[in-house]
Coordinates of C-alpha atoms and ligand atoms in Angstrom, one line a residue:
X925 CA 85.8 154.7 12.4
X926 CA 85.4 156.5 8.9
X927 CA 87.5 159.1 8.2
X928 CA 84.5 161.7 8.2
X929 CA 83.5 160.7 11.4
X930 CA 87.5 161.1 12.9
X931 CA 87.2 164.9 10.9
X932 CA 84.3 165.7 12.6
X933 CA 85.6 164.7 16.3
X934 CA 88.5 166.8 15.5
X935 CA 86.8 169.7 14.2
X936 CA 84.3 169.5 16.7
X937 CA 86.7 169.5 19.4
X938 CA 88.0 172.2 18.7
X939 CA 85.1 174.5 18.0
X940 CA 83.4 173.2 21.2
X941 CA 86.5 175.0 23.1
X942 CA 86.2 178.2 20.6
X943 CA 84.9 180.8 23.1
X944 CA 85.2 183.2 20.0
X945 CA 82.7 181.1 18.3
X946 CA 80.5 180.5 20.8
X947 CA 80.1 183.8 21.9
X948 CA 79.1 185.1 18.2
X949 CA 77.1 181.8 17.3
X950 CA 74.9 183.1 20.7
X951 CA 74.7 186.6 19.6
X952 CA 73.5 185.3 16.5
X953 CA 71.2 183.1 17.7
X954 CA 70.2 185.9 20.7
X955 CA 68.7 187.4 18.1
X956 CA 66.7 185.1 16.5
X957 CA 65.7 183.9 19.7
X958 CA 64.1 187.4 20.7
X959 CA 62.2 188.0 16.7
X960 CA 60.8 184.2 16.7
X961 CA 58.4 185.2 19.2
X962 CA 57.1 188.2 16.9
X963 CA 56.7 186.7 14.0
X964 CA 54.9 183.4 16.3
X965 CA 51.9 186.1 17.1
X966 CA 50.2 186.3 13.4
X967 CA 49.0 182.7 14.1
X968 CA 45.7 182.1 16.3
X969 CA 46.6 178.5 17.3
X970 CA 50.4 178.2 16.3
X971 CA 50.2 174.2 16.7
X972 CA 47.2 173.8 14.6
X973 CA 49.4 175.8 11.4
X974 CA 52.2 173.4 12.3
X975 CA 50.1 170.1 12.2
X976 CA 48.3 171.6 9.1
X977 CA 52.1 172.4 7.1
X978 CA 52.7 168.4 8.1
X979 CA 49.8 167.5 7.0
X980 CA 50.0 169.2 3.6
X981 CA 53.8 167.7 3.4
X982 CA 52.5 164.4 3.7
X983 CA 49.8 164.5 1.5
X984 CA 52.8 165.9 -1.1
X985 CA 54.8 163.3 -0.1
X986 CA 52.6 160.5 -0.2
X987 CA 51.8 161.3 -4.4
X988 CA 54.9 162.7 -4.8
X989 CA 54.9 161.0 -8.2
X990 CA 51.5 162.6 -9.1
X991 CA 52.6 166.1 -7.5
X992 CA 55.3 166.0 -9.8
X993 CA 54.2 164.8 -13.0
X994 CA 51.4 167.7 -12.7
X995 CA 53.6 170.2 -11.5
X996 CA 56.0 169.6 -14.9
X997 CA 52.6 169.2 -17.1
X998 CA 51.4 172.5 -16.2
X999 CA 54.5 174.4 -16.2
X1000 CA 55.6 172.8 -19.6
X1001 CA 52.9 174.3 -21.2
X1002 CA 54.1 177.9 -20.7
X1003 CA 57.5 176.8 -22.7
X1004 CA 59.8 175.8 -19.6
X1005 CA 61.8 172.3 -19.9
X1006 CA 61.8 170.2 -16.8
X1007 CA 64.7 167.9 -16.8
X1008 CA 65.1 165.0 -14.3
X1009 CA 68.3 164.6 -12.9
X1010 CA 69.0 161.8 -10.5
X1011 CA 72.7 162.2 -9.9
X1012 CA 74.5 166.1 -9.0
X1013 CA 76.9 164.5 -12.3
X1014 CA 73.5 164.2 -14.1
X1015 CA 72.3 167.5 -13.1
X1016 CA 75.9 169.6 -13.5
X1017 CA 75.6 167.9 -17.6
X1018 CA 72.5 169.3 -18.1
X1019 CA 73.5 173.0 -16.7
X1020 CA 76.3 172.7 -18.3
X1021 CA 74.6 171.8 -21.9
X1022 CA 72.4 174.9 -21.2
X1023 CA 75.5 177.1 -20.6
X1024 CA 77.2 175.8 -23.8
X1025 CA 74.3 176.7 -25.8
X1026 CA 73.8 179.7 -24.2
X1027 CA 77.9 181.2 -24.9
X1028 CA 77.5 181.9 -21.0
X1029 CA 80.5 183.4 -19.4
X1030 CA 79.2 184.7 -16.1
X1031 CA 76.2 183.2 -14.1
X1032 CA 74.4 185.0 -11.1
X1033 CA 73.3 182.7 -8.3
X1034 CA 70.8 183.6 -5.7
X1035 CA 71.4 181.3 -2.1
X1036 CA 70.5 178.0 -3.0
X1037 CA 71.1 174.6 -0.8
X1038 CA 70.9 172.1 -3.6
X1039 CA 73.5 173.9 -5.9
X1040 CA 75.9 173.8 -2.5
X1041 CA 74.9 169.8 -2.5
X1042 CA 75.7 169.5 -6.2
X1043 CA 79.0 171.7 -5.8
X1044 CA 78.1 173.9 -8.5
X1045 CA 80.0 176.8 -8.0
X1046 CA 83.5 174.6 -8.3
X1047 CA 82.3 172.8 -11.4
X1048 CA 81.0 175.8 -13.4
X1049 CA 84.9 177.1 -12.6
X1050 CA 86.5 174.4 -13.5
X1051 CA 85.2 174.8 -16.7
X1052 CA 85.8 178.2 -16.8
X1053 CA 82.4 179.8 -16.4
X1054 CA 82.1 182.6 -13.1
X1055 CA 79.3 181.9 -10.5
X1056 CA 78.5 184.9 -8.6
X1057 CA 76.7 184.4 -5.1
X1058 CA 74.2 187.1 -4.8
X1059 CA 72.3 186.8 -1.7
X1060 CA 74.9 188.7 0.9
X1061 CA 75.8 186.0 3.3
X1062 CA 76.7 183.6 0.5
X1063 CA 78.1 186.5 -1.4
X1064 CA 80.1 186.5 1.4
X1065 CA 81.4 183.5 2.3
X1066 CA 82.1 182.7 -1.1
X1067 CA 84.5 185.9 -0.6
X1068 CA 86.3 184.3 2.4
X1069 CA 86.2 180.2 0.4
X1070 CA 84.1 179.0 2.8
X1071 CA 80.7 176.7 2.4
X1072 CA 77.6 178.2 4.2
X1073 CA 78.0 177.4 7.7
X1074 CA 73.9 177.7 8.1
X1075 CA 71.0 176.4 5.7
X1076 CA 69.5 180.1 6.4
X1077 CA 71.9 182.4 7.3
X1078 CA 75.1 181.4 5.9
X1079 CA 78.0 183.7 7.4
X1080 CA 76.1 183.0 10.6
X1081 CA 79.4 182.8 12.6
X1082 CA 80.8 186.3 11.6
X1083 CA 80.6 189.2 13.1
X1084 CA 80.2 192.6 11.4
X1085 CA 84.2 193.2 12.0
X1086 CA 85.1 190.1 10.7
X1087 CA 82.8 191.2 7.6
X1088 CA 85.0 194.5 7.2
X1089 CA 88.6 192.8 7.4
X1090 CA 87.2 190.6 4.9
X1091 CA 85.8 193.0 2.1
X1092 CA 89.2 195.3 3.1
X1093 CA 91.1 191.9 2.3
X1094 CA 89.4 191.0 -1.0
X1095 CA 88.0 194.1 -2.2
X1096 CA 90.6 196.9 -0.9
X1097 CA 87.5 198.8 1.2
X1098 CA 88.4 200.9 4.3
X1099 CA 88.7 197.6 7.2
X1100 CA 86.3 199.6 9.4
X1101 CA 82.9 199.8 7.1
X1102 CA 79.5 199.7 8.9
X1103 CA 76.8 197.0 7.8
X1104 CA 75.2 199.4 5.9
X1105 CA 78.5 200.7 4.1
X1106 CA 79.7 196.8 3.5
X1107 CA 75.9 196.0 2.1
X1108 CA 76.0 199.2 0.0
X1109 CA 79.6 197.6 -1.0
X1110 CA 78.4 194.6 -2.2
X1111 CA 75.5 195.7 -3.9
X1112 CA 77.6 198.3 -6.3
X1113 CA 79.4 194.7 -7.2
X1114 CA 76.8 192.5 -8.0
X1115 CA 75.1 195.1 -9.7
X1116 CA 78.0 195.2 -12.5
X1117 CA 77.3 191.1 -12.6
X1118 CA 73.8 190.7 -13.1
X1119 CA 74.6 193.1 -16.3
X1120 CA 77.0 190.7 -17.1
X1121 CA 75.0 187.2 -16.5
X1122 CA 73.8 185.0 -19.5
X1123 CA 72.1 183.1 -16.8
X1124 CA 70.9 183.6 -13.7
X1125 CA 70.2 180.0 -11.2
X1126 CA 68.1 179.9 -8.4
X1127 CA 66.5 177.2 -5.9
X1128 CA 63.3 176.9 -5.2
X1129 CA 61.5 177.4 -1.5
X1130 CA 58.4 175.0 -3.1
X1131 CA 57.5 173.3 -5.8
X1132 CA 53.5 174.1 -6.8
X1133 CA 51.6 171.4 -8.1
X1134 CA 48.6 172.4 -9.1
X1135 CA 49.8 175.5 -11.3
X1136 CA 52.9 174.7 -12.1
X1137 CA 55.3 176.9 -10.1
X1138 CA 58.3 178.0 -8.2
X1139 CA 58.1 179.5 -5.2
X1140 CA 60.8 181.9 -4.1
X1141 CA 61.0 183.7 -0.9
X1142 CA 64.0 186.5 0.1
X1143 CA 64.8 188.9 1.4
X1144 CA 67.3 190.8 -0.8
X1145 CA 65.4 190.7 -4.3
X1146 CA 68.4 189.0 -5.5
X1147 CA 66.8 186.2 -6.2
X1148 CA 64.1 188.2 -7.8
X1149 CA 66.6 189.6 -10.4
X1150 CA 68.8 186.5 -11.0
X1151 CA 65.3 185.2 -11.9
X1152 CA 64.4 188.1 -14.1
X1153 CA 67.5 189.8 -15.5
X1154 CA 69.7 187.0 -17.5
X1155 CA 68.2 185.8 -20.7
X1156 CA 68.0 182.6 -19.2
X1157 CA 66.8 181.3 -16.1
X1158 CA 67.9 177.6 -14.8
X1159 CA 65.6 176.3 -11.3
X1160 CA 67.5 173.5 -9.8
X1161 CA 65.2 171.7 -6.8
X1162 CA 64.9 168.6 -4.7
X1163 CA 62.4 166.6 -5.5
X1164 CA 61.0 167.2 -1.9
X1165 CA 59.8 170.5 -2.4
X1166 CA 56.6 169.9 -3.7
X1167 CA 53.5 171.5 -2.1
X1168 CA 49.9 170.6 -3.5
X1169 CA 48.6 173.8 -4.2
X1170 CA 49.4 178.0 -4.1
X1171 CA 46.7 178.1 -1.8
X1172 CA 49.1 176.1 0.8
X1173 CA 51.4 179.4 0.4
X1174 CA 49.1 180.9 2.4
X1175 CA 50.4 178.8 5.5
X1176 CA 53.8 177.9 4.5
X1177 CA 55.4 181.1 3.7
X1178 CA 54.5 182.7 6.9
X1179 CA 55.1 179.8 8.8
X1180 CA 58.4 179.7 6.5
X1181 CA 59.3 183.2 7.6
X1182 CA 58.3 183.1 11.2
X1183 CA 60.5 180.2 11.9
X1184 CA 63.1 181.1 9.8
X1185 CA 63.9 184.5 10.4
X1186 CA 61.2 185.7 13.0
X1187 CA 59.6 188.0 9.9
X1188 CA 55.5 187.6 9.5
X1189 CA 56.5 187.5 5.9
X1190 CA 59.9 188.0 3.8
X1191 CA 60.2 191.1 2.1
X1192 CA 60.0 189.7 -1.6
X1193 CA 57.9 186.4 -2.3
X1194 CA 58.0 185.2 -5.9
X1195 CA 55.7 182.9 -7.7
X1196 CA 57.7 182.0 -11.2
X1197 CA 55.4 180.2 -13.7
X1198 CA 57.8 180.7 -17.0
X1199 CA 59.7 182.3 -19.2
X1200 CA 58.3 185.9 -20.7
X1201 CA 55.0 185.3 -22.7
X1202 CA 54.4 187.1 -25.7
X1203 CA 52.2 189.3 -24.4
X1204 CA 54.9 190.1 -21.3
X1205 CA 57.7 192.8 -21.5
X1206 CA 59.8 191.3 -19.0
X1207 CA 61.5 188.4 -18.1
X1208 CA 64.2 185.7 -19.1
X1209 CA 63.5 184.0 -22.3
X1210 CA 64.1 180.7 -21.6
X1211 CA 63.7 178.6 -18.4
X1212 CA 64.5 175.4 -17.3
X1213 CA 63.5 173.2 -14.0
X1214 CA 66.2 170.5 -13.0
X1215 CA 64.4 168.2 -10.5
X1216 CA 67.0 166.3 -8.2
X1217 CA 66.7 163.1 -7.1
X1218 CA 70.3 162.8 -5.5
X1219 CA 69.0 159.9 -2.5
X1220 CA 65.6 161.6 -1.8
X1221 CA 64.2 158.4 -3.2
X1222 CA 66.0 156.4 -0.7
X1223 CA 64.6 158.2 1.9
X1224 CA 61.5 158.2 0.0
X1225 CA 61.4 154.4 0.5
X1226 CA 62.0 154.4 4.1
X1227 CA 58.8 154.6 5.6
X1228 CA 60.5 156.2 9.1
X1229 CA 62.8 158.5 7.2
X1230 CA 60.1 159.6 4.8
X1231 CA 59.0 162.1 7.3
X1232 CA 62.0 164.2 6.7
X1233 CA 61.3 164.9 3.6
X1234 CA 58.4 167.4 4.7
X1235 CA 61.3 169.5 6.0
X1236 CA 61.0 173.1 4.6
X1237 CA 64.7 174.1 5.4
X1238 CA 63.5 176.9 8.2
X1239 CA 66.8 176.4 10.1
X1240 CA 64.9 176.4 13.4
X1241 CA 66.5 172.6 14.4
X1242 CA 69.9 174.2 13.8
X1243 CA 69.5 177.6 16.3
X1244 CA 67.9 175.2 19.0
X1245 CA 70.4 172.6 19.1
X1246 CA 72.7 172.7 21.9
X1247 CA 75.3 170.1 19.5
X1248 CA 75.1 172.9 16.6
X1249 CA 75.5 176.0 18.8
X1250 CA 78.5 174.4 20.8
X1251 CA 80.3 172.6 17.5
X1252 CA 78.8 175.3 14.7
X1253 CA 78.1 174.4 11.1
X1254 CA 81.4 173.9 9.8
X1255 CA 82.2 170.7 11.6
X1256 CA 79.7 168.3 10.3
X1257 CA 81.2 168.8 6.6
X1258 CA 77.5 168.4 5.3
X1259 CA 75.4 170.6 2.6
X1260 CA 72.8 170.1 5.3
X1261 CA 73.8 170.5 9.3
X1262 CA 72.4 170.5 12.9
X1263 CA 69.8 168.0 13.5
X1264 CA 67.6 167.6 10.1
X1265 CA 71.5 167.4 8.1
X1266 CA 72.1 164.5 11.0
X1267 CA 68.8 162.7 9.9
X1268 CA 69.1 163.2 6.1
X1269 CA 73.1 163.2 6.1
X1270 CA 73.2 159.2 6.5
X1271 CA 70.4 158.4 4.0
X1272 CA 71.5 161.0 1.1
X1273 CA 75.1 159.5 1.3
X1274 CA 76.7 156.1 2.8
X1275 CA 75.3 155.3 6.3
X1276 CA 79.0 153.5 7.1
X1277 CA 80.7 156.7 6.5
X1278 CA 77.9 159.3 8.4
X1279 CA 76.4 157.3 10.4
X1280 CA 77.9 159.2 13.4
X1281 CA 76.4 162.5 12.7
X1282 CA 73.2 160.7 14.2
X1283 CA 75.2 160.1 17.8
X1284 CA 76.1 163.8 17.7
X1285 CA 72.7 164.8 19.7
X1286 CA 72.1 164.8 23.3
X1287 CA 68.3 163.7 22.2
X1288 CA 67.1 166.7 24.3
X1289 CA 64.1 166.8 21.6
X1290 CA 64.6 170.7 21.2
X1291 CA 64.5 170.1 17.2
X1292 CA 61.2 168.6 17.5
X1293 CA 59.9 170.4 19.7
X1294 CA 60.8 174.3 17.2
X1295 CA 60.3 172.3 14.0
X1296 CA 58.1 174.2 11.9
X1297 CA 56.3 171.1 10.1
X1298 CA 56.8 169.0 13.7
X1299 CA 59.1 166.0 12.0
X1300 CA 59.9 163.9 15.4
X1301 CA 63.6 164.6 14.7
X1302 CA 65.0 163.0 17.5
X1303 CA 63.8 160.0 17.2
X1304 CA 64.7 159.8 13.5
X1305 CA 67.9 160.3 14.9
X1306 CA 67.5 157.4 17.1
X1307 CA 65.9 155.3 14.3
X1308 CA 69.2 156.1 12.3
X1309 CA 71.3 154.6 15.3
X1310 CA 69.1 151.6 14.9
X1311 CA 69.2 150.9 11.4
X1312 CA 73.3 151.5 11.4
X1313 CA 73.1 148.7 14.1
X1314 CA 70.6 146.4 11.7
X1315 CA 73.0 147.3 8.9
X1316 CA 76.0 146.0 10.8
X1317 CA 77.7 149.7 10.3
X1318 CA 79.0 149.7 13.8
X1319 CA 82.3 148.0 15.2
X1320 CA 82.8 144.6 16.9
X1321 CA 83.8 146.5 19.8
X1322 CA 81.0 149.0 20.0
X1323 CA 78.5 145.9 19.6
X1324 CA 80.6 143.8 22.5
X1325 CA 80.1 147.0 24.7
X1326 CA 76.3 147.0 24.2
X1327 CA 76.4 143.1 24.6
X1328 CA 77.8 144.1 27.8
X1329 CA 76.3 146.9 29.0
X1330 CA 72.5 145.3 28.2
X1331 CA 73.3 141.8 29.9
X1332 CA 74.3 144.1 32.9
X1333 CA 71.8 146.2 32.7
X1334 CA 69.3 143.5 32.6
X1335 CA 70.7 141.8 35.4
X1336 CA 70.4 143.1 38.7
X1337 CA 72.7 140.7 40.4
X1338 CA 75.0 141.5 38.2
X1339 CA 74.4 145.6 38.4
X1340 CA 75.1 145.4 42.4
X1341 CA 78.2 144.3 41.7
X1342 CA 79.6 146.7 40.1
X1343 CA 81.1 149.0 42.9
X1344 CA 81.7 152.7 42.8
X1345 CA 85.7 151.8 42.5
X1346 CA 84.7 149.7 39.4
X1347 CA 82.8 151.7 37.6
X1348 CA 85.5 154.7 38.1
X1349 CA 87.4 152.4 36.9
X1350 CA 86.2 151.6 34.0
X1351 CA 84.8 155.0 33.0
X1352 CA 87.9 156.3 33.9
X1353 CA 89.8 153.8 31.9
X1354 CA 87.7 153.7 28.7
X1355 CA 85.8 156.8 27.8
X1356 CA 89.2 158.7 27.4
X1357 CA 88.0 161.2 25.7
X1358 CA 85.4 162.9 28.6
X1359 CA 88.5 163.1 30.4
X1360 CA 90.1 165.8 27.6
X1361 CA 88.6 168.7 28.8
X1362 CA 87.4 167.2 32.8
X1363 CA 87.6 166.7 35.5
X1364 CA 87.4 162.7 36.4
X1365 CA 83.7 160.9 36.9
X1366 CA 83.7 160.0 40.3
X1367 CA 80.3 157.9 41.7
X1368 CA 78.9 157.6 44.4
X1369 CA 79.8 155.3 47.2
X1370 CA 76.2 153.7 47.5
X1371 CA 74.1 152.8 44.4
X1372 CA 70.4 154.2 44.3
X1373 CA 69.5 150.6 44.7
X1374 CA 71.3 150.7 48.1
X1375 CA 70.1 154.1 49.1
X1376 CA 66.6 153.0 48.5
X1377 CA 66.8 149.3 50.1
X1378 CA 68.4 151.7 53.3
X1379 CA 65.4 153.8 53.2
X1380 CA 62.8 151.5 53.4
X1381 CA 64.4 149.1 55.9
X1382 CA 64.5 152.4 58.8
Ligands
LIG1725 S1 63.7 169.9 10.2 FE1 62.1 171.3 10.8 S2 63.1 172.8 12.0 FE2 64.7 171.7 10.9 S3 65.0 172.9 9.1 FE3 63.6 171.4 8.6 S4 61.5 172.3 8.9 FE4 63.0 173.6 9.9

């Protein structure tokens, strides 16, 4: 067993008893549960938009080479630099070049998943530049040292009074601040840093091809103004993100929105094609695109796994996921959690070491059937299992089970012997740790073979 697969039994356990949690991870999710439905009524045939978006993804992931080479022609000619990055070391160089040359001393960061993959915020500290957080839940839980616990709503497992104890903690306020006081709060601070920011770095929601563009959607305007207010701006994106067109925003961002936070539409949606022209008053003056590779390729070559890279990070998979909303997003130690962070997880790093996030499902299918862009999750999650198998990634004594189980299995001879006092027993016996928090498995006394064979003799 790897030692991140023994962290996240541990951590898992004891979330899964968390009552705490659970009961502000369902409040949470209560309430997305009861918007999604809203936002679901702007489409006239929901399922059509959702084959459509997966469609469009795998057209853009089919010529990903072409999408890309376009998107970097056309956006190239309005003075940005694209700059290829295939490692987080490679990337983290090349932001750190920029910030060299730029004298930059404070950078303001809108929410961004790939800069949490690359672990941005600790490198620019370590050499001793400040990285701000500005969208409010990352602003946040960068407050309280913690990683976003959710690729959409990052202090997800916080409740407004744990909010208040923490800004009284770290920034002196009263401990009993509304919402609306602890947003007003944060806001009066960040303001101070975008006046202060050299540079401002943002991700990007997609990737346009065909006119050379980022696509931004919020709902803060923080990312709007980390984009606009520094001198510089720096994009850093997977690879993945690429849509063919702006006329495919039409779909995606609602689509985007709906299953993300339940909104027809976020409140700010940004289409960034460059630096200020010289004919435009506003703006950064430089900007830069750092396209990450950072396994995507891998995935890229796997013809089963290539379907999650039409994932458009909606978070939908995580808030239907009974394994998420019992263990939360802490446990799985991964930029990316919940079901799509179990599929990617093992591919993006070493399959050996995470090859257990893909056992962590009950295969209920719930992620495939909310996913926004319909990726068969599940069964990527199973094709995972099987490849760790192929791969020889699993034990000798989880493969002598199997042999076991399927030789039994396939034998019914050997199936009616097993009694209901010998399976106990070995159920009992071996899968110690059901028996934690349980009550013993009892079976029983007749098989279904025997109940039947009963049946049809009266
Ligand atoms: S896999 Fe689907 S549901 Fe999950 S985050 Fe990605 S697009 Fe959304």
């Amino acid at each position: 067993m790897s030692d991140h697969s023994s962290s996240f039994i541990a951590k898992s356990t004891i979330k899964a008893a968390d009552k705490e949690h659970r009961r502000k991870i369902n409040f949470n999710i209560s309430k997305y549960n009861a918007v999604v439905p809203i936002g679901k009524q702007q489409f006239t045939n929901l399922e059509l938009a959702r084959e459509r978006a997966k469609n469009i993804k795998w057209k853009a992931i089919e010529t990903l080479d072409k999408q890309l080479e376009a998107f970097e022609s056309a956006i190239a000619k309005r003075g940005v630099k694209v700059i290829w990055a295939e490692t987080p070391e490679e990337a983290l160089n090349e932001i750190l070049k920029i910030c060299e040359a730029k004298k930059c001393s404070t950078i303001v960061k809108s929410k961004s998943m790939v800069t949490e993959e690359i672990h941005l915020n600790k490198f620019l500290e370590k050499n001793g530049i400040e990285s701000v957080e500005t969208d409010l839940g990352e602003y946040i839980q960068q407050l309280d040292g913690e990683a976003p616990y959710h690729i959409v709503t990052p202090a997800m497992h916080k409740s407004k009074e744990d909010v208040a104890k923490l800004f009284a903690n770290k920034l002196g306020t009263p401990p009993n601040l509304s919402p609306s006081q602890l947003t007003m709060v944060a806001r009066e601070k960040l303001r101070e840093k975008y006046m202060q920011a050299q540079i401002g770095i943002t991700g990007a929601n997609f990737i346009i091809s065909d006119i050379g563009g980022i696509a931004i959607t919020e709902n803060e305007g923080n990312a709007r103004l980390s984009c606009a207010w520094p001198k510089t701006h720096i994009v850093i994106a997977g690879i993945e993100k690429v849509i063919p067109s702006m006329t495919d925003l039409a779909l995606f961002w609602p689509l985007l929105s709906t299953y993300g936070t339940g909104q027809k539409l976020t409140v700010y949606s940004s289409i960034i094609t460059g630096p200020k022209q010289v004919n435009e008053t506003d703006g950064p003056d430089d900007m830069y695109v750092i396209l990450l590779d950072n396994g995507r390729t891998n995935i890229l070559a796997d013809e089963k796994a290539r379907e999650s890279l039409y994932c458009i990070r909606c978070g939908a998979c995580l808030n239907a996921c009974p394994v998420y909303k019992n263990i939360g997003g802490h446990a799985y130690e991964t930029t990316y959690s919940g079901p799509i962070g179990s599929v990617i997880t093992p591919h993006l790093k070493e399959l050996g070491d995470w090859k257990h996030l893909s056992y962590a499902s009950s295969l209920c299918g719930n992620c495939t059937e909310v996913c926004s862009v319909k990726i068969n999750l599940h069964e990527l999650l199973l094709d995972n299992r099987n490849e760790a198998v192929e791969k020889g990634a699993t034990s000798f004594a989880e493969r002598l089970a199997w042999k076991f189980w399927k030789k039994a299995m396939l034998n019914r001879t050997l199936m009616n012997m097993g009694s209901a006092k010998i399976k106990n027993w070995v159920v009992n016996t071996f899968v110690k740790d059901w028996k934690k928090h349980r009550s013993e498995m009892e079976f029983p006394k007749k098989s279904f073979n025997q109940m039947w064979k009963e049946r049809n003799k009266g």
